[in-house]
Tab-separated table of N, CA and C in Angstrom:
chain	number	residue	atom	x	y	z
A	1019	MET	N	-22.714	-15.115	7.673
A	1019	MET	CA	-23.069	-14.004	8.611
A	1019	MET	C	-23.644	-12.440	8.773
A	1020	SER	N	-24.461	-12.473	9.297
A	1020	SER	CA	-25.228	-10.787	9.669
A	1020	SER	C	-23.988	-10.242	9.876
A	1021	ALA	N	-24.646	-9.190	9.295
A	1021	ALA	CA	-23.830	-7.836	10.599
A	1021	ALA	C	-23.619	-7.892	11.969
A	1022	GLU	N	-25.134	-8.757	12.171
A	1022	GLU	CA	-25.133	-8.209	13.840
A	1022	GLU	C	-24.613	-9.152	14.146
A	1023	THR	N	-24.108	-10.780	14.548
A	1023	THR	CA	-23.102	-12.033	14.280
A	1023	THR	C	-21.874	-11.022	14.225
A	1024	VAL	N	-21.608	-10.918	13.807
A	1024	VAL	CA	-20.216	-9.904	13.671
A	1024	VAL	C	-19.668	-9.121	14.594
A	1025	GLY	N	-20.562	-8.442	14.762
A	1025	GLY	CA	-20.678	-7.492	15.601
A	1025	GLY	C	-20.175	-8.089	17.169
A	1026	MET	N	-21.108	-9.082	17.654
A	1026	MET	CA	-21.768	-9.238	18.646
A	1026	MET	C	-20.089	-10.265	18.897
A	1027	HIS	N	-19.711	-10.499	18.215
A	1027	HIS	CA	-17.874	-10.806	18.181
A	1027	HIS	C	-16.510	-10.647	17.891
A	1028	MET	N	-16.986	-9.770	17.695
A	1028	MET	CA	-16.062	-8.495	17.341
A	1028	MET	C	-15.149	-8.074	18.691
A	1029	PRO	N	-14.055	-8.035	19.094
A	1029	PRO	CA	-13.359	-7.591	20.453
A	1029	PRO	C	-13.534	-5.977	20.195
A	1030	ALA	N	-13.619	-4.862	20.883
A	1030	ALA	CA	-13.711	-3.535	21.364
A	1030	ALA	C	-12.267	-2.843	20.487
A	1031	MET	N	-11.896	-3.377	21.047
A	1031	MET	CA	-10.289	-2.833	20.311
A	1031	MET	C	-9.491	-3.720	19.364
A	1032	VAL	N	-9.404	-3.797	17.996
A	1032	VAL	CA	-8.838	-4.522	17.239
A	1032	VAL	C	-7.562	-4.652	17.017
A	1033	THR	N	-6.579	-5.564	17.623
A	1033	THR	CA	-5.117	-5.014	17.403
A	1033	THR	C	-4.727	-5.606	15.992
A	1034	LEU	N	-3.411	-5.930	15.982
A	1034	LEU	CA	-2.671	-5.996	14.781
A	1034	LEU	C	-3.024	-7.845	14.861
A	1035	ASP	N	-2.643	-8.104	16.216
A	1035	ASP	CA	-2.618	-9.764	15.959
A	1035	ASP	C	-4.080	-10.118	15.984
A	1036	ASP	N	-5.319	-9.311	16.102
A	1036	ASP	CA	-6.725	-9.791	15.436
A	1036	ASP	C	-6.854	-9.592	13.456
A	1037	LEU	N	-6.090	-8.546	13.391
A	1037	LEU	CA	-6.093	-8.798	12.125
A	1037	LEU	C	-5.500	-8.934	11.521
A	1038	ALA	N	-4.080	-10.069	12.246
A	1038	ALA	CA	-3.248	-10.948	11.012
A	1038	ALA	C	-4.444	-12.208	11.499
A	1039	ALA	N	-4.978	-12.280	12.416
A	1039	ALA	CA	-5.931	-13.575	12.465
A	1039	ALA	C	-7.056	-13.903	11.216
A	1040	MET	N	-7.651	-12.487	10.996
A	1040	MET	CA	-9.028	-12.287	10.025
A	1040	MET	C	-8.396	-12.165	8.798
A	1041	ASN	N	-6.762	-11.824	8.768
A	1041	ASN	CA	-6.387	-11.818	7.212
A	1041	ASN	C	-6.058	-13.322	6.993
A	1042	ALA	N	-5.403	-14.316	7.508
A	1042	ALA	CA	-5.590	-15.027	8.035
A	1042	ALA	C	-6.685	-16.892	7.369
A	1043	SER	N	-8.014	-16.194	7.694
A	1043	SER	CA	-8.611	-16.857	7.840
A	1043	SER	C	-10.259	-16.475	7.194
A	1044	ASP	N	-10.002	-15.443	6.492
A	1044	ASP	CA	-10.603	-15.075	5.336
A	1044	ASP	C	-11.065	-15.822	4.460
A	1045	PRO	N	-11.585	-16.415	3.973
A	1045	PRO	CA	-11.775	-17.361	3.173
A	1045	PRO	C	-12.073	-16.848	1.368
A	1046	ASN	N	-12.471	-15.872	1.722
A	1046	ASN	CA	-12.523	-15.252	0.492
A	1046	ASN	C	-11.624	-14.134	0.069
A	1047	GLY	N	-10.546	-13.717	0.388
A	1047	GLY	CA	-9.372	-13.329	0.111
A	1047	GLY	C	-9.273	-11.795	0.354
A	1048	HIS	N	-10.615	-11.380	1.496
A	1048	HIS	CA	-10.776	-10.046	1.564
A	1048	HIS	C	-9.364	-9.892	2.535
A	1049	ARG	N	-8.561	-8.250	2.871
A	1049	ARG	CA	-8.163	-7.553	3.552
A	1049	ARG	C	-8.657	-6.641	4.652
A	1050	TYR	N	-8.236	-6.951	5.734
A	1050	TYR	CA	-8.482	-5.814	6.525
A	1050	TYR	C	-7.261	-5.281	7.445
A	1051	GLU	N	-7.777	-4.026	7.956
A	1051	GLU	CA	-6.668	-2.498	7.862
A	1051	GLU	C	-7.092	-2.668	8.782
A	1052	THR	N	-6.417	-1.781	9.827
A	1052	THR	CA	-6.948	-0.288	10.722
A	1052	THR	C	-5.666	0.825	10.404
A	1053	SER	N	-6.717	1.678	11.003
A	1053	SER	CA	-5.935	3.178	11.185
A	1053	SER	C	-5.165	2.975	12.031
A	1054	PRO	N	-4.482	4.160	12.717
A	1054	PRO	CA	-4.018	4.364	13.735
A	1054	PRO	C	-4.982	4.831	15.213
A	1055	GLU	N	-5.514	5.039	14.501
A	1055	GLU	CA	-7.510	5.489	15.770
A	1055	GLU	C	-8.115	4.421	15.755
A	1056	GLY	N	-7.546	3.669	14.858
A	1056	GLY	CA	-8.556	1.923	15.474
A	1056	GLY	C	-9.302	1.814	14.607
A	1057	VAL	N	-9.781	2.532	13.387
A	1057	VAL	CA	-10.671	2.245	12.141
A	1057	VAL	C	-10.678	1.336	11.179
A	1058	LEU	N	-11.408	0.016	11.497
A	1058	LEU	CA	-11.413	-1.277	10.340
A	1058	LEU	C	-11.669	-1.109	9.179
A	1059	SER	N	-10.962	-1.113	8.178
A	1059	SER	CA	-11.445	-1.427	6.663
A	1059	SER	C	-11.071	-2.669	6.075
A	1060	VAL	N	-12.411	-2.777	5.362
A	1060	VAL	CA	-12.064	-4.041	4.860
A	1060	VAL	C	-11.831	-4.104	3.137
A	1061	MET	N	-11.108	-4.999	2.480
A	1061	MET	CA	-10.695	-4.534	1.320
A	1061	MET	C	-11.336	-5.394	0.382
A	1062	PRO	N	-11.968	-5.797	-0.282
A	1062	PRO	CA	-12.714	-6.640	-1.242
A	1062	PRO	C	-11.086	-7.543	-1.880
A	1063	PRO	N	-10.971	-8.814	-2.170
A	1063	PRO	CA	-9.944	-9.093	-3.326
A	1063	PRO	C	-9.792	-8.529	-4.526
A	1064	ALA	N	-8.569	-8.266	-5.108
A	1064	ALA	CA	-8.058	-7.654	-5.953
A	1064	ALA	C	-8.273	-8.602	-7.173
A	1065	ASP	N	-8.692	-7.696	-8.299
A	1065	ASP	CA	-9.383	-8.103	-9.525
A	1065	ASP	C	-8.037	-8.692	-10.489
A	1066	SER	N	-8.192	-9.084	-11.899
A	1066	SER	CA	-7.366	-9.192	-12.578
A	1066	SER	C	-6.376	-8.482	-13.239
A	1067	GLU	N	-7.398	-7.024	-13.480
A	1067	GLU	CA	-6.451	-6.170	-13.730
A	1067	GLU	C	-5.723	-5.196	-12.940
A	1068	HIS	N	-6.154	-5.202	-11.157
A	1068	HIS	CA	-5.482	-5.162	-10.116
A	1068	HIS	C	-3.953	-5.853	-10.259
A	1069	ALA	N	-4.300	-7.206	-10.308
A	1069	ALA	CA	-3.255	-8.310	-10.149
A	1069	ALA	C	-1.761	-7.767	-11.302
A	1070	GLN	N	-2.581	-7.311	-12.014
A	1070	GLN	CA	-1.523	-7.131	-13.648
A	1070	GLN	C	-0.853	-5.914	-13.409
A	1071	ILE	N	-1.670	-4.910	-13.175
A	1071	ILE	CA	-0.884	-3.271	-12.785
A	1071	ILE	C	0.391	-3.864	-11.641
A	1072	ALA	N	-0.007	-4.704	-10.815
A	1072	ALA	CA	1.001	-4.947	-9.345
A	1072	ALA	C	1.711	-5.295	-9.921
A	1073	SER	N	1.906	-6.393	-10.981
A	1073	SER	CA	2.730	-7.654	-11.677
A	1073	SER	C	3.955	-7.202	-12.580
A	1074	ARG	N	3.040	-5.992	-13.205
A	1074	ARG	CA	3.820	-5.231	-13.844
A	1074	ARG	C	4.921	-4.298	-13.638
A	1075	LEU	N	4.486	-3.858	-12.210
A	1075	LEU	CA	5.420	-2.812	-11.319
A	1075	LEU	C	6.443	-3.818	-10.779
A	1076	PHE	N	6.220	-4.741	-9.775
A	1076	PHE	CA	7.256	-5.943	-9.508
A	1076	PHE	C	8.274	-6.071	-10.862
A	1077	ALA	N	7.142	-6.472	-11.532
A	1077	ALA	CA	8.816	-7.026	-12.640
A	1077	ALA	C	9.513	-5.614	-13.415
A	1078	TRP	N	8.986	-4.610	-13.029
A	1078	TRP	CA	9.644	-3.456	-13.690
A	1078	TRP	C	11.060	-3.816	-12.753
A	1079	LEU	N	10.618	-3.340	-11.581
A	1079	LEU	CA	11.753	-2.686	-10.772
A	1079	LEU	C	12.687	-4.098	-10.133
A	1080	LEU	N	12.235	-5.283	-10.482
A	1080	LEU	CA	12.966	-6.353	-10.944
A	1080	LEU	C	13.924	-6.528	-11.837
A	1081	MET	N	13.346	-6.179	-13.179
A	1081	MET	CA	14.047	-5.948	-14.403
A	1081	MET	C	15.158	-4.478	-14.345
A	1082	ALA	N	14.841	-4.025	-13.483
A	1082	ALA	CA	15.411	-3.123	-13.276
A	1082	ALA	C	16.830	-2.914	-12.314
A	1083	GLY	N	17.060	-4.188	-11.691
A	1083	GLY	CA	17.999	-4.592	-10.723
A	1083	GLY	C	18.041	-4.454	-9.428
A	1084	TRP	N	16.381	-4.229	-8.756
A	1084	TRP	CA	16.283	-4.016	-7.607
A	1084	TRP	C	15.827	-5.430	-7.311
A	1085	PRO	N	16.588	-5.758	-5.866
A	1085	PRO	CA	16.821	-7.001	-5.597
A	1085	PRO	C	15.101	-7.519	-5.110
A	1086	ALA	N	14.939	-8.748	-5.623
A	1086	ALA	CA	13.520	-8.980	-5.019
A	1086	ALA	C	13.147	-9.442	-3.761
A	1087	GLU	N	14.068	-9.950	-3.004
A	1087	GLU	CA	13.682	-9.784	-1.411
A	1087	GLU	C	13.564	-8.023	-0.487
A	1088	GLN	N	13.205	-7.102	-1.426
A	1088	GLN	CA	13.474	-5.674	-1.003
A	1088	GLN	C	11.627	-5.245	-1.805
A	1089	ILE	N	11.298	-5.857	-2.187
A	1089	ILE	CA	9.939	-5.321	-3.668
A	1089	ILE	C	8.741	-6.231	-2.943
A	1090	LEU	N	7.410	-6.119	-2.502
A	1090	LEU	CA	6.988	-7.098	-1.663
A	1090	LEU	C	5.536	-6.374	-1.931
A	1091	GLN	N	4.768	-7.605	-2.078
A	1091	GLN	CA	3.397	-7.550	-2.601
A	1091	GLN	C	2.718	-7.744	-1.858
A	1092	VAL	N	1.409	-7.149	-1.034
A	1092	VAL	CA	0.818	-6.964	-0.032
A	1092	VAL	C	1.127	-7.801	1.402
A	1093	ALA	N	2.465	-7.002	1.513
A	1093	ALA	CA	2.597	-6.915	2.951
A	1093	ALA	C	2.829	-6.054	4.149
A	1094	GLY	N	2.285	-6.901	5.584
A	1094	GLY	CA	1.495	-5.281	5.923
A	1094	GLY	C	2.611	-4.746	6.980
A	1095	ILE	N	2.160	-3.813	6.832
A	1095	ILE	CA	3.451	-2.716	7.387
A	1095	ILE	C	2.530	-2.477	8.743
A	1096	ARG	N	3.649	-2.173	9.331
A	1096	ARG	CA	2.800	-1.106	10.836
A	1096	ARG	C	3.155	0.066	10.908
A	1097	VAL	N	1.654	0.677	10.928
A	1097	VAL	CA	1.673	2.329	10.796
A	1097	VAL	C	1.525	3.193	11.885
A	1098	PRO	N	2.638	3.500	12.756
A	1098	PRO	CA	2.861	4.073	13.435
A	1098	PRO	C	1.657	5.625	14.224
A	1099	GLY	N	1.337	5.467	14.927
A	1099	GLY	CA	0.029	6.296	15.564
A	1099	GLY	C	0.203	6.931	17.189
A	1100	ALA	N	0.031	7.731	17.553
A	1100	ALA	CA	-0.241	8.439	18.647
A	1100	ALA	C	-0.205	7.257	20.076
A	1101	GLY	N	-1.126	6.451	19.403
A	1101	GLY	CA	-1.968	5.408	21.413
A	1101	GLY	C	-1.436	4.352	20.565
A	1102	ARG	N	-1.856	3.801	19.598
A	1102	ARG	CA	-1.725	2.506	19.152
A	1102	ARG	C	-1.420	2.649	17.443
A	1103	ASP	N	-0.402	1.500	17.359
A	1103	ASP	CA	0.091	1.342	15.826
A	1103	ASP	C	-1.394	1.078	14.710
A	1104	GLY	N	-1.500	1.515	14.028
A	1104	GLY	CA	-2.227	0.670	12.706
A	1104	GLY	C	-1.973	-0.231	11.591
A	1105	GLY	N	-2.367	-1.374	10.669
A	1105	GLY	CA	-1.804	-2.217	10.066
A	1105	GLY	C	-2.304	-1.822	8.799
A	1106	ARG	N	-1.954	-1.190	8.071
A	1106	ARG	CA	-1.619	-1.337	6.503
A	1106	ARG	C	-1.230	-2.318	5.659
A	1107	ILE	N	-1.526	-2.787	4.606
A	1107	ILE	CA	-1.363	-3.754	3.573
A	1107	ILE	C	-1.374	-2.990	2.109
A	1108	PRO	N	-0.435	-2.287	1.860
A	1108	PRO	CA	-0.303	-1.643	0.646
A	1108	PRO	C	0.022	-3.101	-0.809
A	1109	ASP	N	-0.192	-2.173	-1.897
A	1109	ASP	CA	-0.185	-3.355	-2.881
A	1109	ASP	C	1.068	-3.450	-3.343
A	1110	VAL	N	2.019	-2.885	-3.834
A	1110	VAL	CA	3.530	-2.591	-3.297
A	1110	VAL	C	4.434	-1.633	-3.126
A	1111	SER	N	5.546	-2.621	-2.153
A	1111	SER	CA	6.332	-2.099	-1.100
A	1111	SER	C	7.838	-1.813	-1.822
A	1112	VAL	N	8.801	-1.098	-1.359
A	1112	VAL	CA	10.127	-0.968	-1.845
A	1112	VAL	C	10.665	-0.650	-0.752
A	1113	TRP	N	11.646	-1.690	-0.321
A	1113	TRP	CA	12.648	-1.283	0.791
A	1113	TRP	C	13.921	-1.396	-0.029
A	1114	GLY	N	14.981	-0.188	1.381
A	1114	GLY	CA	16.262	0.170	1.144
A	1114	GLY	C	16.859	-1.227	1.414
A	1115	LYS	N	16.650	-1.852	2.146
A	1115	LYS	CA	17.207	-3.241	2.425
A	1115	LYS	C	16.354	-4.007	2.902
A	1116	ALA	N	16.444	-5.449	2.973
A	1116	ALA	CA	15.370	-6.659	2.854
A	1116	ALA	C	14.861	-6.297	4.236
A	1117	PRO	N	13.355	-6.945	4.564
A	1117	PRO	CA	13.064	-6.577	5.931
A	1117	PRO	C	12.957	-7.789	6.432
A	1118	SER	N	13.217	-7.973	7.893
A	1118	SER	CA	12.881	-8.770	8.708
A	1118	SER	C	11.576	-9.531	8.472
A	1119	ARG	N	11.291	-11.043	8.967
A	1119	ARG	CA	10.465	-11.482	8.765
A	1119	ARG	C	9.405	-10.913	10.083
A	1120	ALA	N	8.274	-10.926	9.347
A	1120	ALA	CA	7.046	-10.681	10.605
A	1120	ALA	C	5.843	-10.330	9.870
A	1121	VAL	N	4.637	-10.338	10.618
A	1121	VAL	CA	3.548	-10.201	9.743
A	1121	VAL	C	3.590	-8.758	10.005
A	1122	TRP	N	3.456	-8.120	10.412
A	1122	TRP	CA	3.728	-6.303	10.210
A	1122	TRP	C	4.883	-5.919	10.679
A	1123	LEU	N	5.597	-4.902	9.300
A	1123	LEU	CA	6.904	-4.926	9.150
A	1123	LEU	C	6.535	-3.294	9.325
A	1124	SER	N	7.977	-3.085	10.453
A	1124	SER	CA	8.492	-1.712	10.461
A	1124	SER	C	8.429	-1.087	9.556
A	1125	VAL	N	8.137	0.309	9.407
A	1125	VAL	CA	8.526	1.603	8.825
A	1125	VAL	C	9.800	1.660	7.853
A	1126	ALA	N	10.927	1.684	9.443
A	1126	ALA	CA	12.022	1.782	8.908
A	1126	ALA	C	12.780	0.803	7.686
A	1127	ASP	N	13.497	1.872	7.253
A	1127	ASP	CA	13.926	0.868	5.665
A	1127	ASP	C	12.162	0.928	4.651
A	1128	LEU	N	11.255	1.788	4.903
A	1128	LEU	CA	10.408	1.667	3.406
A	1128	LEU	C	10.851	2.857	2.939
A	1129	LEU	N	10.951	2.653	1.308
A	1129	LEU	CA	10.933	3.518	1.052
A	1129	LEU	C	10.022	4.447	-0.276
A	1130	LEU	N	9.245	2.740	-0.787
A	1130	LEU	CA	8.219	3.662	-1.576
A	1130	LEU	C	6.828	2.675	-0.968
A	1131	VAL	N	5.862	3.065	-0.602
A	1131	VAL	CA	4.075	2.205	-0.806
A	1131	VAL	C	3.841	2.465	-2.244
A	1132	ILE	N	3.031	1.540	-2.598
A	1132	ILE	CA	2.418	1.659	-3.862
A	1132	ILE	C	0.989	1.250	-3.717
A	1133	GLU	N	0.135	2.022	-4.063
A	1133	GLU	CA	-1.207	1.958	-3.482
A	1133	GLU	C	-1.985	1.718	-5.585
A	1134	ILE	N	-2.925	1.013	-5.617
A	1134	ILE	CA	-3.546	0.578	-6.753
A	1134	ILE	C	-4.964	0.996	-6.375
A	1135	VAL	N	-5.843	1.979	-6.943
A	1135	VAL	CA	-7.123	2.460	-6.483
A	1135	VAL	C	-7.919	1.134	-6.959
A	1136	SER	N	-9.219	1.167	-6.053
A	1136	SER	CA	-9.657	-0.484	-6.625
A	1136	SER	C	-11.039	0.750	-6.281
A	1137	PRO	N	-12.380	-0.355	-7.499
A	1137	PRO	CA	-13.880	1.041	-7.273
A	1137	PRO	C	-14.123	0.497	-5.940
A	1138	GLY	N	-14.288	2.353	-5.565
A	1138	GLY	CA	-14.919	2.158	-3.823
A	1138	GLY	C	-13.703	2.540	-2.981
A	1139	SER	N	-12.251	2.379	-3.463
A	1139	SER	CA	-11.384	2.579	-2.433
A	1139	SER	C	-10.646	3.881	-2.540
A	1140	GLU	N	-10.885	4.661	-3.424
A	1140	GLU	CA	-10.613	6.162	-4.228
A	1140	GLU	C	-9.869	7.195	-2.743
A	1141	ALA	N	-11.061	7.153	-2.213
A	1141	ALA	CA	-10.940	8.103	-0.962
A	1141	ALA	C	-10.155	7.585	0.318
A	1142	MET	N	-10.064	6.100	0.440
A	1142	MET	CA	-8.863	5.927	1.329
A	1142	MET	C	-7.834	5.855	1.199
A	1143	ASP	N	-7.234	5.646	-0.478
A	1143	ASP	CA	-6.148	5.777	-1.138
A	1143	ASP	C	-5.621	7.122	-1.276
A	1144	GLU	N	-6.841	8.237	-1.869
A	1144	GLU	CA	-6.313	9.529	-2.091
A	1144	GLU	C	-6.308	10.169	-0.730
A	1145	VAL	N	-6.934	10.201	0.010
A	1145	VAL	CA	-7.018	10.677	1.455
A	1145	VAL	C	-6.470	10.372	2.600
A	1146	THR	N	-6.970	9.000	3.107
A	1146	THR	CA	-6.613	8.669	4.488
A	1146	THR	C	-4.968	7.861	4.288
A	1147	LYS	N	-4.795	6.999	3.576
A	1147	LYS	CA	-3.469	6.378	3.200
A	1147	LYS	C	-2.645	7.389	2.776
A	1148	ARG	N	-2.744	8.753	2.011
A	1148	ARG	CA	-1.474	9.586	1.932
A	1148	ARG	C	-1.646	10.295	3.206
A	1149	ARG	N	-2.072	10.104	4.176
A	1149	ARG	CA	-2.017	11.508	4.980
A	1149	ARG	C	-1.451	10.489	6.097
A	1150	GLU	N	-1.621	8.682	6.886
A	1150	GLU	CA	-1.459	7.903	7.328
A	1150	GLU	C	0.517	7.498	6.840
A	1151	TYR	N	0.667	7.115	5.440
A	1151	TYR	CA	2.059	7.128	5.227
A	1151	TYR	C	3.065	8.161	5.265
A	1152	ALA	N	2.557	9.855	5.050
A	1152	ALA	CA	3.356	11.082	5.260
A	1152	ALA	C	3.475	10.960	7.025
A	1153	SER	N	2.485	10.885	7.926
A	1153	SER	CA	2.748	10.463	9.261
A	1153	SER	C	4.250	9.962	9.946
A	1154	ALA	N	3.442	8.437	8.437
A	1154	ALA	CA	4.687	7.358	8.966
A	1154	ALA	C	6.106	7.549	8.717
A	1155	GLY	N	6.582	9.100	7.472
A	1155	GLY	CA	7.701	9.040	7.207
A	1155	GLY	C	8.183	8.027	6.150
A	1156	ILE	N	6.652	7.864	5.570
A	1156	ILE	CA	7.366	6.748	4.134
A	1156	ILE	C	7.734	7.955	2.947
A	1157	PRO	N	9.210	7.959	2.255
A	1157	PRO	CA	9.649	8.774	1.594
A	1157	PRO	C	8.830	9.648	0.322
A	1158	GLN	N	8.132	7.725	0.350
A	1158	GLN	CA	7.419	8.123	-1.381
A	1158	GLN	C	6.372	7.478	-1.142
A	1159	TYR	N	5.338	7.790	-2.200
A	1159	TYR	CA	3.969	7.263	-1.797
A	1159	TYR	C	3.245	7.195	-3.352
A	1160	TRP	N	3.242	6.116	-4.316
A	1160	TRP	CA	2.728	5.947	-5.805
A	1160	TRP	C	1.226	5.652	-5.229
A	1161	VAL	N	0.687	6.293	-6.014
A	1161	VAL	CA	-0.931	6.018	-6.281
A	1161	VAL	C	-1.354	5.911	-7.715
A	1162	VAL	N	-1.874	4.303	-8.254
A	1162	VAL	CA	-2.082	4.027	-9.940
A	1162	VAL	C	-3.889	3.679	-9.629
A	1163	ASP	N	-4.258	4.713	-10.736
A	1163	ASP	CA	-5.608	5.121	-10.851
A	1163	ASP	C	-5.768	3.965	-11.945
A	1164	ARG	N	-6.727	3.505	-11.806
A	1164	ARG	CA	-7.486	2.360	-12.700
A	1164	ARG	C	-8.701	2.923	-14.057
A	1165	ASP	N	-7.441	4.588	-14.037
A	1165	ASP	CA	-8.749	5.644	-15.405
A	1165	ASP	C	-7.535	4.509	-16.897
A	1166	ASP	N	-8.317	4.640	-17.924
A	1166	ASP	CA	-7.874	4.020	-19.179
A	1166	ASP	C	-6.104	4.224	-19.593
A	1167	ALA	N	-5.337	5.254	-19.408
A	1167	ALA	CA	-4.023	5.282	-18.997
A	1167	ALA	C	-3.487	4.456	-17.804
A	1168	GLN	N	-3.832	4.211	-16.757
A	1168	GLN	CA	-3.505	3.803	-15.721
A	1168	GLN	C	-2.593	4.792	-15.234
A	1169	THR	N	-3.407	6.033	-14.289
A	1169	THR	CA	-2.044	7.334	-14.257
A	1169	THR	C	-1.402	6.869	-13.008
A	1170	VAL	N	-0.200	7.263	-12.978
A	1170	VAL	CA	0.251	6.949	-11.771
A	1170	VAL	C	0.871	8.538	-11.407
A	1171	THR	N	0.417	8.544	-10.077
A	1171	THR	CA	1.246	9.713	-9.111
A	1171	THR	C	1.848	9.148	-8.196
A	1172	LEU	N	3.031	10.352	-8.665
A	1172	LEU	CA	3.896	9.947	-7.370
A	1172	LEU	C	4.050	11.297	-7.029
A	1173	TYR	N	4.005	10.847	-5.917
A	1173	TYR	CA	3.895	11.844	-4.065
A	1173	TYR	C	5.511	11.614	-3.474
A	1174	GLN	N	5.867	12.575	-3.376
A	1174	GLN	CA	7.241	12.920	-2.309
A	1174	GLN	C	7.043	13.256	-1.255
A	1175	LEU	N	7.707	12.858	-0.089
A	1175	LEU	CA	7.370	13.903	1.080
A	1175	LEU	C	8.169	14.498	1.685
A	1176	SER	N	7.105	15.846	2.124
A	1176	SER	CA	8.115	16.983	1.899
A	1176	SER	C	8.658	17.438	3.178
A	1177	SER	N	9.132	18.259	3.375
A	1177	SER	CA	9.703	19.004	4.976
A	1177	SER	C	8.616	18.826	5.884
A	1178	ASN	N	7.772	19.496	5.514
A	1178	ASN	CA	6.428	18.968	6.418
A	1178	ASN	C	5.763	18.321	7.018
A	1179	ALA	N	5.986	17.269	6.512
A	1179	ALA	CA	5.596	15.840	6.707
A	1179	ALA	C	4.230	15.351	6.146
A	1180	THR	N	3.834	16.069	4.652
A	1180	THR	CA	3.050	15.772	3.968
A	1180	THR	C	3.555	15.151	2.787
A	1181	TYR	N	2.522	14.751	1.672
A	1181	TYR	CA	3.362	14.397	0.061
A	1181	TYR	C	2.691	15.865	-0.419
A	1182	ALA	N	3.680	15.882	-1.108
A	1182	ALA	CA	3.329	16.708	-2.216
A	1182	ALA	C	3.606	16.132	-3.812
A	1183	GLU	N	2.775	16.362	-4.690
A	1183	GLU	CA	2.661	15.768	-5.898
A	1183	GLU	C	3.754	15.867	-6.921
A	1184	ARG	N	4.947	15.237	-7.361
A	1184	ARG	CA	6.241	15.167	-7.935
A	1184	ARG	C	6.378	15.033	-9.308
A	1185	ALA	N	5.306	14.226	-9.818
A	1185	ALA	CA	4.635	13.347	-11.112
A	1185	ALA	C	3.703	13.133	-11.242
A	1186	LYS	N	2.860	12.681	-12.863
A	1186	LYS	CA	2.210	11.501	-12.903
A	1186	LYS	C	2.138	12.183	-14.067
A	1187	MET	N	2.305	10.541	-13.962
A	1187	MET	CA	1.726	9.978	-16.101
A	1187	MET	C	1.078	8.358	-16.231
A	1188	PRO	N	1.216	8.421	-17.189
A	1188	PRO	CA	0.416	6.762	-17.648
A	1188	PRO	C	1.435	5.738	-17.354
A	1189	LEU	N	0.740	4.652	-16.813
A	1189	LEU	CA	1.996	3.483	-16.484
A	1189	LEU	C	2.761	2.887	-17.008
A	1190	ALA	N	2.531	3.257	-18.205
A	1190	ALA	CA	3.155	2.768	-19.566
A	1190	ALA	C	4.598	3.672	-20.135
A	1191	TRP	N	4.214	4.703	-19.551
A	1191	TRP	CA	5.344	6.023	-19.336
A	1191	TRP	C	5.987	5.396	-18.775
A	1192	LEU	N	5.477	5.503	-17.328
A	1192	LEU	CA	6.608	4.966	-16.529
A	1192	LEU	C	7.382	4.086	-16.168
A	1193	LEU	N	6.985	2.897	-17.236
A	1193	LEU	CA	7.507	1.726	-16.808
A	1193	LEU	C	8.397	1.462	-18.424
A	1194	GLN	N	8.606	2.623	-18.924
A	1194	GLN	CA	9.964	3.219	-19.978
A	1194	GLN	C	10.969	3.892	-19.346
A	1195	THR	N	10.875	4.245	-17.939
A	1195	THR	CA	11.652	4.709	-17.761
A	1195	THR	C	12.716	3.905	-16.217
A	1196	SER	N	13.684	4.293	-16.062
A	1196	SER	CA	14.395	3.570	-14.556
A	1196	SER	C	13.766	3.479	-13.457
A	1197	PRO	N	13.809	2.529	-12.656
A	1197	PRO	CA	13.421	3.215	-11.355
A	1197	PRO	C	13.814	4.292	-10.429
A	1198	GLY	N	15.332	3.935	-10.777
A	1198	GLY	CA	16.374	5.004	-10.234
A	1198	GLY	C	16.041	6.892	-10.882
A	1199	ASP	N	15.080	6.705	-11.916
A	1199	ASP	CA	14.909	7.990	-11.926
A	1199	ASP	C	14.000	8.824	-10.989
A	1200	HIS	N	13.092	8.067	-10.605
A	1200	HIS	CA	12.497	8.184	-8.878
A	1200	HIS	C	12.558	7.958	-7.927
A	1201	LEU	N	13.395	7.197	-7.664
A	1201	LEU	CA	13.649	6.552	-6.392
A	1201	LEU	C	14.593	7.115	-5.460
A	1202	ASP	N	14.650	8.365	-4.790
A	1202	ASP	CA	15.960	8.870	-4.437
A	1202	ASP	C	16.537	7.432	-3.500
């Protein structure tokens, strides 16, 4: 399908319901997200390295005693905005209590969002999502780079509603610690 054809059928304003339908119907596994300002982003399907990193983080949290119902992979979250809400789909999210069933979850009780950087998503993960998640009041944001060490940068929300870097370490080091050492 050409870009022109897609443009002819795209609504002028993409809602979270539109995004849910787009995510459900994409046969190639792309993820569709939107900023609170209405900017549409299309993410390619995750490759095997991406999936392995997400699985390792999930298993680490689970084995440390975090309830499975409070660790979600690729669950949509509603990012509040001034005029409308955006929708993001973090790679891993950790909750203070099990969220209610919804396509787009409220950020209430969301403790941590983890994004695994894919080729081409560096600016989105390091700038855009970091700003949006901080504005939404999510207490912690971790970014896993796909360098040789799979470096994890741990950000914590500061009093001025921005993230401050708390630590940076290889994923292998992080996984040797307790999640409780990092999650307040």
